[in-house]
Coordinates of C-alpha atoms in Angstrom, one line a residue:
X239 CA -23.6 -47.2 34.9
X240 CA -22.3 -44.3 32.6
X241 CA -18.9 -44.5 31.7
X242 CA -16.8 -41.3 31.4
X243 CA -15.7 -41.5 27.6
X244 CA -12.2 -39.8 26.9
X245 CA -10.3 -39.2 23.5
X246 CA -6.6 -39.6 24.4
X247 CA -4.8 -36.9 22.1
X248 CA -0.4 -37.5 22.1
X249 CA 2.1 -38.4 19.6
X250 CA 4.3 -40.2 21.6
X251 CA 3.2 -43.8 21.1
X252 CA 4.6 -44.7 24.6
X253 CA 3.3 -42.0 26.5
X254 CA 0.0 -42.2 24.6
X255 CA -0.4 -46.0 25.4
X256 CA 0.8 -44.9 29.2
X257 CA -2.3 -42.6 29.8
X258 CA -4.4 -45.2 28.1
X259 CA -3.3 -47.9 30.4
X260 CA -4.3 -46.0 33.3
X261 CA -7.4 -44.3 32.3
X262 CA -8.6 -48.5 31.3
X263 CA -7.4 -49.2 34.7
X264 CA -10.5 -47.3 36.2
X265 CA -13.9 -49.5 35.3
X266 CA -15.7 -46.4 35.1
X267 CA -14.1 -45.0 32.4
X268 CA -13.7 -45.5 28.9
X269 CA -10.9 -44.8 26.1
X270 CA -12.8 -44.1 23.2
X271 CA -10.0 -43.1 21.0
X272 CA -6.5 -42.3 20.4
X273 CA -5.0 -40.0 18.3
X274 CA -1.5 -39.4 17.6
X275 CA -2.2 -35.6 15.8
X276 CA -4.2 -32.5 15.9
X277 CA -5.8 -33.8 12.4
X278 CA -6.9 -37.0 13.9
X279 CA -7.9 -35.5 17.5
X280 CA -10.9 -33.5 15.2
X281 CA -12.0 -36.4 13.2
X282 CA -12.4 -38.5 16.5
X283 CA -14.1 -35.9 18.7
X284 CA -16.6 -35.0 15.9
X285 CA -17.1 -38.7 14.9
X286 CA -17.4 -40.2 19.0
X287 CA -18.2 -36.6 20.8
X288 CA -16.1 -37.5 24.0
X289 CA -16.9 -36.5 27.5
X290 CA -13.8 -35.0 28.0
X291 CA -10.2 -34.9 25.9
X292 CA -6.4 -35.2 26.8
X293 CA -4.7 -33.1 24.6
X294 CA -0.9 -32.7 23.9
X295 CA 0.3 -29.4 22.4
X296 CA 3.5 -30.3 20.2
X297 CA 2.4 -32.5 17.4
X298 CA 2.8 -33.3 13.7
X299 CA 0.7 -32.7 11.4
X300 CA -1.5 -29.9 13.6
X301 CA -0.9 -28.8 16.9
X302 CA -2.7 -29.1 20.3
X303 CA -3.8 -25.5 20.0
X304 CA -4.7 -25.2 16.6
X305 CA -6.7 -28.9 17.8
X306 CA -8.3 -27.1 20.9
X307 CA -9.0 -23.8 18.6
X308 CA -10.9 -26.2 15.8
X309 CA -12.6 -28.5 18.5
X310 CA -14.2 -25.3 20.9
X311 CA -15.1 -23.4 18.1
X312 CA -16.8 -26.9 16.5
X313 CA -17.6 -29.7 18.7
X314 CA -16.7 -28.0 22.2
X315 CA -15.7 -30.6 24.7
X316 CA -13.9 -30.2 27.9
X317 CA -10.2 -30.2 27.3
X318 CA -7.3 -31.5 29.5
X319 CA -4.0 -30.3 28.6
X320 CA -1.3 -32.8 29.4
X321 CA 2.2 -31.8 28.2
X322 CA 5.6 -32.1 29.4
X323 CA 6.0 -28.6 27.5
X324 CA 8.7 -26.6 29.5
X325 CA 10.2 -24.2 27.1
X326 CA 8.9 -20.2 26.9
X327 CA 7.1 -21.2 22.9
X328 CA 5.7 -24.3 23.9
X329 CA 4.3 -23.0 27.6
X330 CA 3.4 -19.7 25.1
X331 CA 0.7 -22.3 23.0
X332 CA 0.0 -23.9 26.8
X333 CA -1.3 -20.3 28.1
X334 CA -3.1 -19.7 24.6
X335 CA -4.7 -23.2 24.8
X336 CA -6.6 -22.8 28.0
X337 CA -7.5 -18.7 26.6
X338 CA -9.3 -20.6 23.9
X339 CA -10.9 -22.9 26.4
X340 CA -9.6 -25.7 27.7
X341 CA -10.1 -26.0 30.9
X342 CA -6.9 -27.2 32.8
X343 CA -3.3 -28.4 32.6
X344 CA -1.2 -31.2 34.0
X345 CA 2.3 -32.2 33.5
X346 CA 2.9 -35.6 31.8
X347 CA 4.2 -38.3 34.0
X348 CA 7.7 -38.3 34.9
X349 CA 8.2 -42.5 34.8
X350 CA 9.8 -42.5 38.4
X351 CA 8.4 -43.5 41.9
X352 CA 5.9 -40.5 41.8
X353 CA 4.2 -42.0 39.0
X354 CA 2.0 -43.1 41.7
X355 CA 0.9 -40.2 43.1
X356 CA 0.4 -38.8 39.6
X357 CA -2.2 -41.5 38.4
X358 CA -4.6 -40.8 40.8
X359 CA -3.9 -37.1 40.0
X360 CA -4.5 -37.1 36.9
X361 CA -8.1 -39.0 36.9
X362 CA -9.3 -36.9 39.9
X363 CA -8.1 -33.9 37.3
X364 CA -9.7 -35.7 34.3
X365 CA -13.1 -36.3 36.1
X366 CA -13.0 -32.6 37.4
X367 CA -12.2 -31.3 33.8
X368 CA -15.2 -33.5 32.5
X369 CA -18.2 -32.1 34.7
X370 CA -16.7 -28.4 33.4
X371 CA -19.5 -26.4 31.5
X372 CA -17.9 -25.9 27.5
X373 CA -19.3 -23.9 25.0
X374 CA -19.2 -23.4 21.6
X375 CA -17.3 -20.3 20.3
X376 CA -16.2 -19.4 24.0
X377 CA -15.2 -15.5 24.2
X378 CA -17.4 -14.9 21.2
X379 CA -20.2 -15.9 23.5
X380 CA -19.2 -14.4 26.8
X381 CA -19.0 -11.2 24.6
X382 CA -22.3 -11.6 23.3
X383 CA -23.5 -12.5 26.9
X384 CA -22.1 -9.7 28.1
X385 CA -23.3 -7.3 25.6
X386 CA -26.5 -8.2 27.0
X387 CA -25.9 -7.8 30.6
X388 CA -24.5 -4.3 30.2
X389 CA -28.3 -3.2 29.5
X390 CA -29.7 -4.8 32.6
X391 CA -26.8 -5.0 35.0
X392 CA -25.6 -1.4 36.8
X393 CA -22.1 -0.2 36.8
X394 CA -20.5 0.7 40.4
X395 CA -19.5 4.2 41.0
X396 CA -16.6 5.3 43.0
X397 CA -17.6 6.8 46.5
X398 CA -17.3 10.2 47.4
X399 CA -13.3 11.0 47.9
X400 CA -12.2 7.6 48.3
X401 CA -9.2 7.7 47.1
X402 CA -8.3 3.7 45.9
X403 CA -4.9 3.3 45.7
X404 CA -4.5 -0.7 44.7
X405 CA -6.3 -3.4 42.8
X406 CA -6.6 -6.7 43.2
X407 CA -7.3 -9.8 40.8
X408 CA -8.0 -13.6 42.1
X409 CA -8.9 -16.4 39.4
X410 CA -8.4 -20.0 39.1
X411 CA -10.2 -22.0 35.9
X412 CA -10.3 -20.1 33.0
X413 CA -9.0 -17.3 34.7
X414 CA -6.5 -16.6 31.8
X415 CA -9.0 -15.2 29.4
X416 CA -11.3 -13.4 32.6
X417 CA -7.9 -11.8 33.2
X418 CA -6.8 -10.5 29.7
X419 CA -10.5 -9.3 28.9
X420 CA -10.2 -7.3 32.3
X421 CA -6.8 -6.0 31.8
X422 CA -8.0 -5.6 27.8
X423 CA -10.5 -3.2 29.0
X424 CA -8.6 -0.8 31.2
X425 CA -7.5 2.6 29.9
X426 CA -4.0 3.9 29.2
X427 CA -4.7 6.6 32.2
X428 CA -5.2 3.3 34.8
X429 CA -2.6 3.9 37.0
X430 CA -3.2 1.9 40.1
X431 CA -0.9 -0.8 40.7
X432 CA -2.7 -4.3 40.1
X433 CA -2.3 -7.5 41.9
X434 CA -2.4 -10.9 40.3
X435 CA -3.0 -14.0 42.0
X436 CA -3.8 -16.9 39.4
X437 CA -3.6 -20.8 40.3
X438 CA -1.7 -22.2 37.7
X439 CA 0.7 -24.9 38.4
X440 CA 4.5 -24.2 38.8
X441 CA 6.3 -26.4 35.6
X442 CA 3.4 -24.2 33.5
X443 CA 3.7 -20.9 35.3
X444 CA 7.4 -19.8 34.8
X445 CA 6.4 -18.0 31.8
X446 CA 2.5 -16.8 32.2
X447 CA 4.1 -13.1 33.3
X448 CA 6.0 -12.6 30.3
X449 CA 3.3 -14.2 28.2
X450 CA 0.3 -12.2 29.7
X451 CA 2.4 -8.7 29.4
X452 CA 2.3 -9.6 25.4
X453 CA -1.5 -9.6 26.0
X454 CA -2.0 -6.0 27.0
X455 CA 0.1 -2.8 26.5
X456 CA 0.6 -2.9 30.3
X457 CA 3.6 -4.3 32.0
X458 CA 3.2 -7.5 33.5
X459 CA 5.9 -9.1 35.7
X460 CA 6.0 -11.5 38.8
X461 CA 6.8 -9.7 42.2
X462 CA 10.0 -9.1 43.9
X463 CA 10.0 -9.7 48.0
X464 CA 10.5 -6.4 49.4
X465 CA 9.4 -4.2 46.3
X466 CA 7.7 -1.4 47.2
X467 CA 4.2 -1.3 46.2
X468 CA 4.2 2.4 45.0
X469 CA 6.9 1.2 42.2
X470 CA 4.5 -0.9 40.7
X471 CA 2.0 2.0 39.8
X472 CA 0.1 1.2 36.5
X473 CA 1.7 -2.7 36.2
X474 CA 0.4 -6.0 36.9
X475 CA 2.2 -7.3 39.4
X476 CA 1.5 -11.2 39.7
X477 CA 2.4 -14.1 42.4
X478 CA 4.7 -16.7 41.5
X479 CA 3.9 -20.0 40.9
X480 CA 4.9 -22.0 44.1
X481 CA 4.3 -18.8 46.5
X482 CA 1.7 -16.7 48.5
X483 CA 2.0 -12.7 47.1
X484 CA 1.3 -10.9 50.4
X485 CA 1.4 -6.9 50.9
X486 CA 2.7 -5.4 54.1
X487 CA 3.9 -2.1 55.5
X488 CA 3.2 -1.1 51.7
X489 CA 5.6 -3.5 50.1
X490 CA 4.8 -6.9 48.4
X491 CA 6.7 -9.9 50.2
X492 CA 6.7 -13.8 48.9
X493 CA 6.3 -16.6 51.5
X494 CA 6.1 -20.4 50.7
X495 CA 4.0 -21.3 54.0
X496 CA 1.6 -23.8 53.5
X497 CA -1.4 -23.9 50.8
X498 CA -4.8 -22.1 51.6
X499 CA -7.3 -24.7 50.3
X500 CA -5.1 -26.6 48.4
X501 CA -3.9 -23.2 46.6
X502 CA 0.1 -21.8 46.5
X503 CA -0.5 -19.3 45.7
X504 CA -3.7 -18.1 47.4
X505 CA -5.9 -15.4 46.5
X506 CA -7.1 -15.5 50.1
X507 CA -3.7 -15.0 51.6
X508 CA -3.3 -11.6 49.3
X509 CA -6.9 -10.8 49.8
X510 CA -6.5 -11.1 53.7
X511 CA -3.2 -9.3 53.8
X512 CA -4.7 -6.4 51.9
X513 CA -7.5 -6.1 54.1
X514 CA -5.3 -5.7 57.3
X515 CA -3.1 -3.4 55.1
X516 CA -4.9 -0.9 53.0
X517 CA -8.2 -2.4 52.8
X518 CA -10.1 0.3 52.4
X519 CA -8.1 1.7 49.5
X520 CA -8.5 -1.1 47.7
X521 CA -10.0 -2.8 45.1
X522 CA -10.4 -6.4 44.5
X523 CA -12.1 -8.6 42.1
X524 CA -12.6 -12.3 42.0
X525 CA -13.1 -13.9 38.8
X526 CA -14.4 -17.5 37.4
X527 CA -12.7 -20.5 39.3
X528 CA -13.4 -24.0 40.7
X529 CA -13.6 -23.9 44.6
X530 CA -13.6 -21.2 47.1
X531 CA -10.4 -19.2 47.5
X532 CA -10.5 -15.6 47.4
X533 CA -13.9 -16.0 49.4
X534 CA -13.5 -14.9 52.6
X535 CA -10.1 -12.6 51.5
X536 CA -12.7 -10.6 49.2
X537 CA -15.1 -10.4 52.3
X538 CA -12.5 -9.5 54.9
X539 CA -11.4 -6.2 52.4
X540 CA -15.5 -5.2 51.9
X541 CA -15.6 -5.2 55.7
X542 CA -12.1 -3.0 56.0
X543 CA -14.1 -0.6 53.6
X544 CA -12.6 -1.5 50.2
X545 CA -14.7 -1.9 47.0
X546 CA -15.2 -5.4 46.0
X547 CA -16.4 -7.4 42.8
X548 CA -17.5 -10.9 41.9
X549 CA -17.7 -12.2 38.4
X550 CA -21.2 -13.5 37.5
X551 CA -22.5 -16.6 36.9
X552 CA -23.7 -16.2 33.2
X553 CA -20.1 -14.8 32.2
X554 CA -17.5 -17.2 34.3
X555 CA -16.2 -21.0 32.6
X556 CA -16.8 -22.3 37.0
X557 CA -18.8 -20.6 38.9
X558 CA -17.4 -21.2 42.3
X559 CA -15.2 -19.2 43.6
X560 CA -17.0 -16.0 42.6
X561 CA -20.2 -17.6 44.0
X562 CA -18.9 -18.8 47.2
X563 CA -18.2 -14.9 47.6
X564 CA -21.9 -14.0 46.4
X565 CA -23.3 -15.9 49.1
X566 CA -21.3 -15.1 51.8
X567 CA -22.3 -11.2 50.9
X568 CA -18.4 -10.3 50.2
X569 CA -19.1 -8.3 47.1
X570 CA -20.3 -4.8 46.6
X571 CA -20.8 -5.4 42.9
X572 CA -21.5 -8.5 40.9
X573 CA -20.8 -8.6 37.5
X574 CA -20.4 -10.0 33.6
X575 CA -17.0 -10.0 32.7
X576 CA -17.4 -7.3 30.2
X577 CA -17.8 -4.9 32.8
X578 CA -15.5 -5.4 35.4
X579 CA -12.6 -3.9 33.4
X580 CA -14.5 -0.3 33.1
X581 CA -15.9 -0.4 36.6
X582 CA -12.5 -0.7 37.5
X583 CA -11.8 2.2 35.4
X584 CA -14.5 3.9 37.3
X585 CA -13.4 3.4 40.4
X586 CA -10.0 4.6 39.7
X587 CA -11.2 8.3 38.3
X588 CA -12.2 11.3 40.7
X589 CA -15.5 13.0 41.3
X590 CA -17.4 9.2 41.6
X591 CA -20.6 9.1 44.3
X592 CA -21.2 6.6 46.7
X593 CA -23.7 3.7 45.4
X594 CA -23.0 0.7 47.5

């Protein structure tokens, strides 16, 4: 039997000792180093070349992101973020971590009663993060991949006087880089509002808004229950960690009823809302992402007459929720990342034809 082989990467002797304790608890894996700096995190992954990593962010000597940065680039191996990070700079390095390609993020174990519950967590987490498809270079090579799509891959064209009043974004793994290369690639003159629904974890999501409107020139903010949708005309409006982001009556309202497939927020719930909203004046996209939400939300708006896209496979970190989409016919278009930005672009400008 193949073990899974993990580099534990933390500079807390005790915690670092913790998370090996648990991870030897489990016969089929294996601990096959520890490092208690960024420096040392390198050395080991280049000399053992680990299945998967546990990184920490704040460290002496080099950090967990300047570590993740060196290690995708280099030796790429699936990264698991574990940090107890809670402050706007250090969740700031989190959010820029997982843009340069690690794959997810857990909180570090609290030493209480849920400690429990958290073990099993975090290996179910750890074996996820393992099976995750790395590369080297990461956006260097989904630009080059996409570079060569644009030749073979059509754009979409807006239909004849469809007038699209809203967009709509649903990611999940790696969805922080899908989203900043999409909202990258929009023009100054995009002035539809846009809608945001990311899975990201609530002690690590307080301050994605703020750091994702220091991505783009546009305005980035999480919503307000009862806002009026027309307010939020050329901004990215996103749902908070911990609550569904629904649209109604033409205003955006917050609701903390239960998860949609294990997801609070869900980009079904908004997808679905939409749909029995303004469906057909919308647009909605579903980027890279482990599972299925946003599946049958993207297919309920195609069938109310909106315009919908699905990331493809070549271009997306997990191809699964933009697949589960693919083959259940939900999307009009699907695409490389590269050119999902200007199709929305497209779609937003009069004087388009119908090519559906």
């Amino acid at each position: 039997m193949t073990k899974l082989r993990v580099l534990v990467v933390e500079d807390s002797l005790t915690v670092r000792k913790r998370l090996c304790e648990i991870l030897g608890s489990d016969p089929e894996i294996e601990v096959v180093g520890e490092a208690q700096d960024g420096k040392l995190a390198i050395e080991l992954c280049l000399r053992h070349r680990p299945d998967a990593i546990t990184m920490d962010m704040m460290m002496p000597v080099m950090s967990g992101l300047a570590a993740t940065e060196y290690i995708m680039a280099h030796c790429p191996t699936p990264i698991l973020v574990v940090s107890a990070s809670t402050n706007r700079g250090e969740l700031f390095k989190t959010y820029d971590a997982l843009v340069a390609g690690a794959v997810d993020v857990l909180e570090k174990p609290l030493g209480d009663a849920s400690d429990t519950a958290w073990e099993s967590n975090f290996i179910a987490t750890l074996r996820l993060v393992s099976r995750i498809r790395v590369v080297t270079h990461h956006r260097a090579r989904l630009r080059a991949a996409d570079h060569l799509a644009q030749r073979t891959v059509p754009m979409p064209l807006p239909p004849i006087g469809r007038n699209y009043q809203l967009a709509a974004i649903g990611a999940s793994t790696g969805g922080p880089g899908a989203v900043v290369d999409v909202l990258q690639a929009l023009p100054a003159s995009f002035r539809l509002p846009i809608l945001l629904v990311l899975h990201i974890s609530e002690p690590f999501g307080a301050a994605f808004a703020e750091w994702l409107d220091g991505q783009t020139p546009r305005r980035v903010a999480y919503a307000l229950d009862g806002e009026p949708v027309a307010t939020a005309a050329g901004r990215v409006v996103m749902a908070p960690p911990g609550q569904h982001l629904t649209v109604r009556n033409g205003r955006f309202w917050l609701t903390r009823e239960p998860e949609r497939h294990s997801c609070r927020p869900s980009v079904d719930v908004l997808f679905d809302s939409l749909a029995q909203d303004c469906g057909a004046v919308t647009v909605a996209c579903l980027l890279t992402g482990m599972g299925r939400d946003g599946a049958t939300g993207l297919l309920a708006i195609r069938e109310a007459g909106g315009f919908t896209i699905a990331q493809d496979e070549a271009s997306c970190v997990v191809y699964g929720m933009p697949r589960e989409a693919a083959l259940l016919g939900a999307a009009c278009r699907v695409l490389p990342l590269s050119d999902i930005g200007p199709a929305l672009a497209a779609l937003s400008g009069p004087g388009a034809r119908e090519r559906s």
